[in-house]
mmCIF file of C-alpha atoms in Angstrom:
data_model
loop_
_atom_site.group_PDB
_atom_site.id
_atom_site.type_symbol
_atom_site.label_atom_id
_atom_site.label_comp_id
_atom_site.label_asym_id
_atom_site.label_seq_id
_atom_site.Cartn_x
_atom_site.Cartn_y
_atom_site.Cartn_z
ATOM 1 C CA UNK A 383 -26.009 -22.374 -12.356
ATOM 2 C CA UNK A 384 -29.631 -22.025 -11.351
ATOM 3 C CA UNK A 385 -30.464 -20.794 -7.900
ATOM 4 C CA UNK A 386 -27.253 -18.942 -7.076
ATOM 5 C CA UNK A 387 -29.267 -15.784 -6.379
ATOM 6 C CA UNK A 388 -31.011 -17.434 -3.424
ATOM 7 C CA UNK A 389 -29.710 -16.223 -0.067
ATOM 8 C CA UNK A 390 -28.481 -19.525 1.313
ATOM 9 C CA UNK A 391 -25.979 -18.061 3.758
ATOM 10 C CA UNK A 392 -27.347 -19.940 6.779
ATOM 11 C CA UNK A 393 -26.549 -23.321 5.228
ATOM 12 C CA UNK A 394 -23.352 -22.328 3.464
ATOM 13 C CA UNK A 395 -21.754 -19.947 5.962
ATOM 14 C CA UNK A 396 -18.094 -20.332 6.942
ATOM 15 C CA UNK A 397 -17.340 -23.178 4.537
ATOM 16 C CA UNK A 398 -14.390 -25.348 5.403
ATOM 17 C CA UNK A 399 -11.776 -25.444 2.665
ATOM 18 C CA UNK A 400 -9.857 -28.606 3.565
ATOM 19 C CA UNK A 401 -7.959 -28.769 0.255
ATOM 20 C CA UNK A 402 -7.094 -25.080 -0.035
ATOM 21 C CA UNK A 403 -3.456 -24.433 -0.914
ATOM 22 C CA UNK A 404 -0.879 -22.748 1.298
ATOM 23 C CA UNK A 405 -0.083 -19.039 1.334
ATOM 24 C CA UNK A 406 3.594 -19.049 0.375
ATOM 25 C CA UNK A 407 6.408 -16.597 0.994
ATOM 26 C CA UNK A 408 8.546 -17.212 -2.070
ATOM 27 C CA UNK A 409 10.074 -15.106 -4.837
ATOM 28 C CA UNK A 410 9.326 -17.487 -7.683
ATOM 29 C CA UNK A 411 10.100 -16.896 -11.351
ATOM 30 C CA UNK A 412 7.490 -19.309 -12.719
ATOM 31 C CA UNK A 413 3.871 -18.907 -11.615
ATOM 32 C CA UNK A 414 0.367 -17.948 -12.779
ATOM 33 C CA UNK A 415 -1.220 -14.599 -11.911
ATOM 34 C CA UNK A 416 -4.991 -14.714 -11.353
ATOM 35 C CA UNK A 417 -7.754 -12.190 -10.755
ATOM 36 C CA UNK A 418 -11.544 -12.180 -10.701
ATOM 37 C CA UNK A 419 -14.249 -9.526 -10.825
ATOM 38 C CA UNK A 420 -17.459 -10.313 -8.961
ATOM 39 C CA UNK A 421 -20.919 -8.946 -8.200
ATOM 40 C CA UNK A 422 -19.865 -8.609 -4.542
ATOM 41 C CA UNK A 423 -17.461 -9.975 -1.976
ATOM 42 C CA UNK A 424 -19.326 -12.981 -0.578
ATOM 43 C CA UNK A 425 -19.199 -16.230 -2.542
ATOM 44 C CA UNK A 426 -22.284 -17.412 -0.640
ATOM 45 C CA UNK A 427 -24.380 -14.687 -2.274
ATOM 46 C CA UNK A 428 -22.376 -13.201 -5.153
ATOM 47 C CA UNK A 429 -21.052 -14.367 -8.520
ATOM 48 C CA UNK A 430 -17.973 -14.159 -10.733
ATOM 49 C CA UNK A 431 -18.441 -11.869 -13.750
ATOM 50 C CA UNK A 432 -14.891 -11.943 -15.125
ATOM 51 C CA UNK A 433 -11.905 -14.222 -14.595
ATOM 52 C CA UNK A 434 -8.368 -13.930 -15.947
ATOM 53 C CA UNK A 435 -4.946 -15.503 -15.593
ATOM 54 C CA UNK A 436 -1.439 -14.939 -16.948
ATOM 55 C CA UNK A 437 1.158 -17.705 -17.116
ATOM 56 C CA UNK A 438 4.666 -16.486 -16.262
ATOM 57 C CA UNK A 439 7.963 -18.270 -16.927
ATOM 58 C CA UNK A 440 11.337 -16.817 -15.901
ATOM 59 C CA UNK A 441 9.522 -13.628 -14.952
ATOM 60 C CA UNK A 442 8.007 -13.137 -18.423
ATOM 61 C CA UNK A 443 4.412 -13.571 -19.577
ATOM 62 C CA UNK A 444 3.990 -16.553 -21.899
ATOM 63 C CA UNK A 445 0.219 -17.058 -22.105
ATOM 64 C CA UNK A 446 -3.041 -15.528 -20.925
ATOM 65 C CA UNK A 447 -6.653 -16.477 -20.231
ATOM 66 C CA UNK A 448 -9.576 -14.072 -19.968
ATOM 67 C CA UNK A 449 -13.353 -14.419 -20.049
ATOM 68 C CA UNK A 450 -16.417 -12.471 -19.063
ATOM 69 C CA UNK A 451 -19.002 -14.577 -17.234
ATOM 70 C CA UNK A 452 -22.761 -14.177 -17.402
ATOM 71 C CA UNK A 453 -24.192 -14.210 -13.853
ATOM 72 C CA UNK A 454 -27.696 -15.255 -12.879
ATOM 73 C CA UNK A 455 -28.272 -12.010 -10.991
ATOM 74 C CA UNK A 456 -28.165 -8.469 -12.314
ATOM 75 C CA UNK A 457 -24.915 -6.542 -11.999
ATOM 76 C CA UNK A 458 -25.582 -3.556 -9.748
ATOM 77 C CA UNK A 459 -24.881 0.009 -10.794
ATOM 78 C CA UNK A 460 -22.203 0.226 -8.098
ATOM 79 C CA UNK A 461 -20.317 -2.816 -9.445
ATOM 80 C CA UNK A 462 -20.630 -1.514 -13.008
ATOM 81 C CA UNK A 463 -19.186 1.835 -11.927
ATOM 82 C CA UNK A 464 -16.380 0.092 -10.039
ATOM 83 C CA UNK A 465 -15.392 -2.447 -12.715
ATOM 84 C CA UNK A 466 -16.760 -1.047 -15.948
ATOM 85 C CA UNK A 467 -18.576 -4.354 -16.539
ATOM 86 C CA UNK A 468 -22.240 -3.906 -17.449
ATOM 87 C CA UNK A 469 -25.150 -6.298 -17.847
ATOM 88 C CA UNK A 470 -25.045 -5.682 -21.605
ATOM 89 C CA UNK A 471 -21.378 -6.728 -21.768
ATOM 90 C CA UNK A 472 -22.024 -10.140 -20.211
ATOM 91 C CA UNK A 473 -25.362 -10.827 -21.918
ATOM 92 C CA UNK A 474 -23.877 -13.260 -24.451
ATOM 93 C CA UNK A 475 -21.016 -14.548 -22.281
ATOM 94 C CA UNK A 476 -20.812 -18.165 -21.067
ATOM 95 C CA UNK A 477 -21.843 -19.087 -17.536
ATOM 96 C CA UNK A 478 -19.429 -19.944 -14.743
ATOM 97 C CA UNK A 479 -20.203 -23.645 -15.230
ATOM 98 C CA UNK A 480 -18.530 -23.366 -18.655
ATOM 99 C CA UNK A 481 -15.745 -20.892 -17.858
ATOM 100 C CA UNK A 482 -14.459 -22.253 -14.543
ATOM 101 C CA UNK A 483 -13.426 -25.705 -15.875
ATOM 102 C CA UNK A 484 -11.533 -23.933 -18.683
ATOM 103 C CA UNK A 485 -9.824 -21.673 -16.151
ATOM 104 C CA UNK A 486 -8.838 -24.607 -13.927
ATOM 105 C CA UNK A 487 -7.368 -26.403 -16.931
ATOM 106 C CA UNK A 488 -5.367 -23.281 -17.828
ATOM 107 C CA UNK A 489 -3.797 -22.796 -14.385
ATOM 108 C CA UNK A 490 -3.133 -26.491 -13.783
ATOM 109 C CA UNK A 491 -1.065 -27.056 -10.633
ATOM 110 C CA UNK A 492 0.892 -23.798 -10.923
ATOM 111 C CA UNK A 493 1.577 -21.631 -7.891
ATOM 112 C CA UNK A 494 -0.809 -18.672 -8.107
ATOM 113 C CA UNK A 495 0.030 -15.003 -7.559
ATOM 114 C CA UNK A 496 -2.736 -12.514 -6.762
ATOM 115 C CA UNK A 497 -3.275 -9.219 -4.970
ATOM 116 C CA UNK A 498 -5.343 -9.895 -1.834
ATOM 117 C CA UNK A 499 -5.032 -13.531 -2.855
ATOM 118 C CA UNK A 500 -7.301 -15.034 -0.212
ATOM 119 C CA UNK A 501 -10.296 -13.298 -1.775
ATOM 120 C CA UNK A 502 -9.685 -14.749 -5.239
ATOM 121 C CA UNK A 503 -8.640 -18.175 -3.978
ATOM 122 C CA UNK A 504 -11.562 -18.510 -1.537
ATOM 123 C CA UNK A 505 -14.093 -17.341 -4.114
ATOM 124 C CA UNK A 506 -12.839 -19.732 -6.788
ATOM 125 C CA UNK A 507 -12.556 -22.586 -4.278
ATOM 126 C CA UNK A 508 -16.148 -22.098 -3.143
ATOM 127 C CA UNK A 509 -17.413 -22.137 -6.722
ATOM 128 C CA UNK A 510 -15.549 -25.361 -7.478
ATOM 129 C CA UNK A 511 -17.430 -26.779 -4.505
ATOM 130 C CA UNK A 512 -20.746 -25.363 -5.709
ATOM 131 C CA UNK A 513 -20.248 -26.785 -9.221
ATOM 132 C CA UNK A 514 -18.944 -30.144 -7.981
ATOM 133 C CA UNK A 515 -15.564 -29.576 -9.658
ATOM 134 C CA UNK A 516 -12.160 -30.649 -8.298
ATOM 135 C CA UNK A 517 -11.270 -28.216 -5.481
ATOM 136 C CA UNK A 518 -8.689 -25.493 -6.036
ATOM 137 C CA UNK A 519 -5.558 -26.874 -4.350
ATOM 138 C CA UNK A 520 -2.921 -24.521 -5.779
ATOM 139 C CA UNK A 521 -0.514 -22.831 -3.377
ATOM 140 C CA UNK A 522 -0.464 -19.056 -3.741
ATOM 141 C CA UNK A 523 1.558 -15.892 -3.148
ATOM 142 C CA UNK A 524 -0.168 -12.685 -2.027
ATOM 143 C CA UNK A 525 1.352 -9.460 -3.352
ATOM 144 C CA UNK A 526 -0.710 -7.497 -0.811
ATOM 145 C CA UNK A 527 0.905 -9.432 2.026
ATOM 146 C CA UNK A 528 4.361 -8.983 0.501
ATOM 147 C CA UNK A 529 3.962 -5.242 -0.108
ATOM 148 C CA UNK A 530 2.894 -4.612 3.492
ATOM 149 C CA UNK A 531 6.188 -6.096 4.677
ATOM 150 C CA UNK A 532 8.394 -4.354 2.137
ATOM 151 C CA UNK A 533 6.728 -0.931 2.384
ATOM 152 C CA UNK A 534 5.223 -0.732 5.905
ATOM 153 C CA UNK A 535 5.034 3.076 5.903
ATOM 154 C CA UNK A 536 2.761 3.416 2.898
ATOM 155 C CA UNK A 537 -0.728 4.742 3.642
ATOM 156 C CA UNK A 538 -2.307 1.689 2.013
ATOM 157 C CA UNK A 539 -1.352 -1.223 -0.193
ATOM 158 C CA UNK A 540 -4.119 -1.281 -2.787
ATOM 159 C CA UNK A 541 -3.049 -2.468 -6.223
ATOM 160 C CA UNK A 542 -3.534 1.090 -7.494
ATOM 161 C CA UNK A 543 -1.069 2.323 -4.855
ATOM 162 C CA UNK A 544 1.527 -0.294 -5.792
ATOM 163 C CA UNK A 545 1.156 0.515 -9.471
ATOM 164 C CA UNK A 546 1.627 4.230 -8.802
ATOM 165 C CA UNK A 547 4.428 4.005 -6.238
ATOM 166 C CA UNK A 548 6.401 1.414 -8.188
ATOM 167 C CA UNK A 549 6.030 3.481 -11.379
ATOM 168 C CA UNK A 550 4.247 0.674 -13.194
ATOM 169 C CA UNK A 551 1.531 2.860 -14.706
ATOM 170 C CA UNK A 552 -0.407 6.048 -14.067
ATOM 171 C CA UNK A 553 -3.814 4.367 -13.962
ATOM 172 C CA UNK A 554 -5.385 1.017 -13.126
ATOM 173 C CA UNK A 555 -8.373 -0.305 -15.045
ATOM 174 C CA UNK A 556 -10.394 -2.346 -12.547
ATOM 175 C CA UNK A 557 -10.710 -5.375 -14.825
ATOM 176 C CA UNK A 558 -9.466 -8.921 -14.329
ATOM 177 C CA UNK A 559 -6.882 -9.090 -17.109
ATOM 178 C CA UNK A 560 -5.418 -5.626 -16.515
ATOM 179 C CA UNK A 561 -5.213 -6.416 -12.794
ATOM 180 C CA UNK A 562 -3.310 -9.605 -13.667
ATOM 181 C CA UNK A 563 -0.887 -7.622 -15.835
ATOM 182 C CA UNK A 564 -0.291 -5.054 -13.099
ATOM 183 C CA UNK A 565 0.006 -7.679 -10.351
ATOM 184 C CA UNK A 566 2.627 -9.505 -12.429
ATOM 185 C CA UNK A 567 4.612 -6.290 -12.960
ATOM 186 C CA UNK A 568 4.322 -5.298 -9.287
ATOM 187 C CA UNK A 569 5.482 -8.733 -8.115
ATOM 188 C CA UNK A 570 8.506 -8.611 -10.397
ATOM 189 C CA UNK A 571 9.244 -5.042 -9.256
ATOM 190 C CA UNK A 572 9.093 -6.039 -5.581
ATOM 191 C CA UNK A 573 11.399 -8.984 -6.260
ATOM 192 C CA UNK A 574 13.839 -6.530 -7.827
ATOM 193 C CA UNK A 575 13.511 -4.155 -4.871
ATOM 194 C CA UNK A 576 14.277 -6.932 -2.396
ATOM 195 C CA UNK A 577 17.365 -7.952 -4.358
ATOM 196 C CA UNK A 578 18.623 -4.395 -4.929
ATOM 197 C CA UNK A 579 18.292 -3.529 -1.227
ATOM 198 C CA UNK A 580 19.835 -6.782 0.042
ATOM 199 C CA UNK A 581 16.681 -7.678 1.942
ATOM 200 C CA UNK A 582 15.814 -11.202 3.000
ATOM 201 C CA UNK A 583 12.417 -12.803 3.439
ATOM 202 C CA UNK A 584 13.438 -13.951 6.915
ATOM 203 C CA UNK A 585 14.134 -10.361 7.958
ATOM 204 C CA UNK A 586 10.899 -9.070 6.425
ATOM 205 C CA UNK A 587 8.874 -11.676 8.294
ATOM 206 C CA UNK A 588 10.359 -11.236 11.761
ATOM 207 C CA UNK A 589 7.520 -10.949 14.295
ATOM 208 C CA UNK A 590 7.529 -7.660 16.207
ATOM 209 C CA UNK A 591 4.065 -8.015 17.734
ATOM 210 C CA UNK A 592 3.516 -5.371 20.427
ATOM 211 C CA UNK A 593 0.201 -4.031 21.605
ATOM 212 C CA UNK A 594 -0.739 -0.610 20.302
ATOM 213 C CA UNK A 595 -1.852 1.858 22.942
ATOM 214 C CA UNK A 596 -4.995 2.549 20.961
ATOM 215 C CA UNK A 597 -6.097 -1.102 20.907
ATOM 216 C CA UNK A 598 -7.625 -2.615 24.031
ATOM 217 C CA UNK A 599 -6.955 -6.242 23.177
ATOM 218 C CA UNK A 600 -6.853 -9.354 25.334
ATOM 219 C CA UNK A 601 -3.475 -10.332 23.894
ATOM 220 C CA UNK A 602 -0.255 -8.682 22.807
ATOM 221 C CA UNK A 603 0.651 -11.393 20.301
ATOM 222 C CA UNK A 604 -0.583 -10.231 16.906
ATOM 223 C CA UNK A 605 -0.197 -11.890 13.526
ATOM 224 C CA UNK A 606 1.171 -9.062 11.404
ATOM 225 C CA UNK A 607 0.142 -10.916 8.242
ATOM 226 C CA UNK A 608 -3.514 -11.079 9.263
ATOM 227 C CA UNK A 609 -5.830 -9.125 6.929
ATOM 228 C CA UNK A 610 -7.348 -7.667 10.125
ATOM 229 C CA UNK A 611 -4.147 -6.280 11.687
ATOM 230 C CA UNK A 612 -4.032 -2.481 11.641
ATOM 231 C CA UNK A 613 -7.279 -2.190 9.677
ATOM 232 C CA UNK A 614 -10.314 -0.137 10.727
ATOM 233 C CA UNK A 615 -13.686 -1.922 10.929
ATOM 234 C CA UNK A 616 -17.237 -0.634 11.270
ATOM 235 C CA UNK A 617 -20.380 -2.741 11.681
ATOM 236 C CA UNK A 618 -23.969 -2.281 10.580
ATOM 237 C CA UNK A 619 -27.021 -4.481 10.998
ATOM 238 C CA UNK A 620 -27.524 -7.501 13.252
ATOM 239 C CA UNK A 621 -24.954 -10.281 13.124
ATOM 240 C CA UNK A 622 -26.215 -13.868 12.925
ATOM 241 C CA UNK A 623 -23.410 -15.673 14.717
ATOM 242 C CA UNK A 624 -22.545 -13.439 17.659
ATOM 243 C CA UNK A 625 -23.311 -10.085 19.302
ATOM 244 C CA UNK A 626 -21.626 -7.113 17.682
ATOM 245 C CA UNK A 627 -19.531 -6.442 20.788
ATOM 246 C CA UNK A 628 -18.048 -9.951 20.537
ATOM 247 C CA UNK A 629 -17.205 -9.413 16.877
ATOM 248 C CA UNK A 630 -15.542 -6.109 17.758
ATOM 249 C CA UNK A 631 -13.529 -7.891 20.444
ATOM 250 C CA UNK A 632 -12.298 -10.372 17.821
ATOM 251 C CA UNK A 633 -11.153 -7.447 15.684
ATOM 252 C CA UNK A 634 -9.096 -5.791 18.398
ATOM 253 C CA UNK A 635 -7.718 -9.154 19.542
ATOM 254 C CA UNK A 636 -6.369 -9.571 16.011
ATOM 255 C CA UNK A 637 -4.778 -6.110 16.099
ATOM 256 C CA UNK A 638 -7.568 -4.332 14.233
ATOM 257 C CA UNK A 639 -9.403 -1.133 15.147
ATOM 258 C CA UNK A 640 -13.153 -0.646 15.537
ATOM 259 C CA UNK A 641 -14.958 2.553 14.610
ATOM 260 C CA UNK A 642 -18.497 3.636 15.408
ATOM 261 C CA UNK A 643 -19.303 4.942 11.937
ATOM 262 C CA UNK A 644 -18.039 4.989 8.370
ATOM 263 C CA UNK A 645 -15.288 7.540 7.740
ATOM 264 C CA UNK A 646 -12.458 8.049 5.269
ATOM 265 C CA UNK A 647 -10.288 5.958 7.612
ATOM 266 C CA UNK A 648 -12.648 2.950 7.595
ATOM 267 C CA UNK A 649 -11.268 -0.064 5.690
ATOM 268 C CA UNK A 650 -14.111 -2.560 6.126
ATOM 269 C CA UNK A 651 -17.840 -2.135 6.706
ATOM 270 C CA UNK A 652 -19.288 -5.445 7.943
ATOM 271 C CA UNK A 653 -22.959 -6.180 7.186
ATOM 272 C CA UNK A 654 -24.904 -8.837 9.029
ATOM 273 C CA UNK A 655 -25.756 -11.728 6.668
ATOM 274 C CA UNK A 656 -29.451 -10.835 6.488
ATOM 275 C CA UNK A 657 -28.582 -7.213 5.748
ATOM 276 C CA UNK A 658 -26.124 -8.285 3.046
ATOM 277 C CA UNK A 659 -28.823 -10.404 1.425
ATOM 278 C CA UNK A 660 -31.217 -7.441 1.485
ATOM 279 C CA UNK A 661 -28.513 -5.230 -0.009
ATOM 280 C CA UNK A 662 -28.180 -7.591 -2.975
ATOM 281 C CA UNK A 663 -31.872 -7.046 -3.653
ATOM 282 C CA UNK A 664 -31.541 -3.265 -3.532
ATOM 283 C CA UNK A 665 -32.011 -2.181 0.088
ATOM 284 C CA UNK A 666 -28.947 -0.375 1.452
ATOM 285 C CA UNK A 667 -28.305 1.356 4.749
ATOM 286 C CA UNK A 668 -26.914 4.874 4.943
ATOM 287 C CA UNK A 669 -23.601 3.422 6.145
ATOM 288 C CA UNK A 670 -23.381 1.162 3.109
ATOM 289 C CA UNK A 671 -24.241 3.981 0.715
ATOM 290 C CA UNK A 672 -21.552 6.142 2.304
ATOM 291 C CA UNK A 673 -19.020 3.293 2.094
ATOM 292 C CA UNK A 674 -19.767 2.735 -1.594
ATOM 293 C CA UNK A 675 -19.418 6.458 -2.305
ATOM 294 C CA UNK A 676 -16.034 6.522 -0.553
ATOM 295 C CA UNK A 677 -14.887 3.447 -2.491
ATOM 296 C CA UNK A 678 -15.886 5.001 -5.806
ATOM 297 C CA UNK A 679 -13.962 8.133 -4.760
ATOM 298 C CA UNK A 680 -10.820 6.032 -4.312
ATOM 299 C CA UNK A 681 -10.699 5.444 -0.561
ATOM 300 C CA UNK A 682 -9.448 2.103 0.775
ATOM 301 C CA UNK A 683 -12.815 0.862 2.025
ATOM 302 C CA UNK A 684 -14.750 -2.317 1.227
ATOM 303 C CA UNK A 685 -18.187 -3.548 2.276
ATOM 304 C CA UNK A 686 -18.156 -7.222 3.306
ATOM 305 C CA UNK A 687 -20.719 -9.670 4.606
ATOM 306 C CA UNK A 688 -20.630 -11.331 7.998
ATOM 307 C CA UNK A 689 -19.461 -14.557 6.315
ATOM 308 C CA UNK A 690 -16.458 -12.862 4.724
ATOM 309 C CA UNK A 691 -15.632 -11.204 8.048
ATOM 310 C CA UNK A 692 -15.452 -14.619 9.728
ATOM 311 C CA UNK A 693 -13.244 -15.884 6.907
ATOM 312 C CA UNK A 694 -10.877 -12.954 7.420
ATOM 313 C CA UNK A 695 -10.660 -13.286 11.165
ATOM 314 C CA UNK A 696 -10.657 -17.077 11.330
ATOM 315 C CA UNK A 697 -13.712 -16.963 13.578
ATOM 316 C CA UNK A 698 -15.136 -20.184 12.154
ATOM 317 C CA UNK A 699 -12.549 -21.973 14.262
ATOM 318 C CA UNK A 700 -13.692 -20.118 17.372
ATOM 319 C CA UNK A 701 -17.321 -21.023 16.642
ATOM 320 C CA UNK A 702 -16.637 -24.633 15.764
ATOM 321 C CA UNK A 703 -17.141 -24.232 11.987
ATOM 322 C CA UNK A 704 -19.705 -26.256 10.030
#
């Protein structure tokens, strides 16, 4: 996959995904759990370094797929510390052009289950586009979305938190296959919790949108399932598509919160596309270094590019898309 390292964000930003599957709200017994590990969070700049899947029938694992992937760019020290995947580990692994067709064959048309599913689905979809493969059309269920509705009072809904609070395991290894195993167990546990407590999906998904006093939004109708709702954002660098104040307005209009700097309460640090590209090549701002340190220390914070921010907020529709 020559050339993936090139920063081609201007031409590939905010890709339309016309064949992307639907985010479902179902408690299925037959599905396929998927997870990927990557060199970063932006499919326009970053690469997949591990991909895994577990086929589930009647709630039980029946088959699994797992492969390391050799990227064209170096794996950064931060990603190695986060995932445990080093450049030496992937040196003799196949490239994504070999692994992804095998993965797509394994999952077939199954409904997918993943934690923070839009990340995995969008990343895989974009690489099918890049490699001229059939697009990923599978519908999917997001355990992050489900857990936020079932356990709204938890401090966060990271996979590690679910695993701990649902007594799945004491630790989480940040690797694709182990994340699949834990996501499968968490999904089955949440299904059991819903049944044991006589909850219904209709009740869990009732819309209670009211405007928080701390959010100065231009609407009081919030989508509680949005990945932006209730999350704290900080920005650094110059945005390509709009002034920072307009991006901050989009956040609060979606029920999110904007902060001036990076703190332990920050959930997302947004880098302008040019700054994200520079960061891949080794230049990082003090905000980004602080965010990475907090993430390594276990805080619920992630650094994302401007492109990923627009994906999260649906801003490509506001800007007319590509």
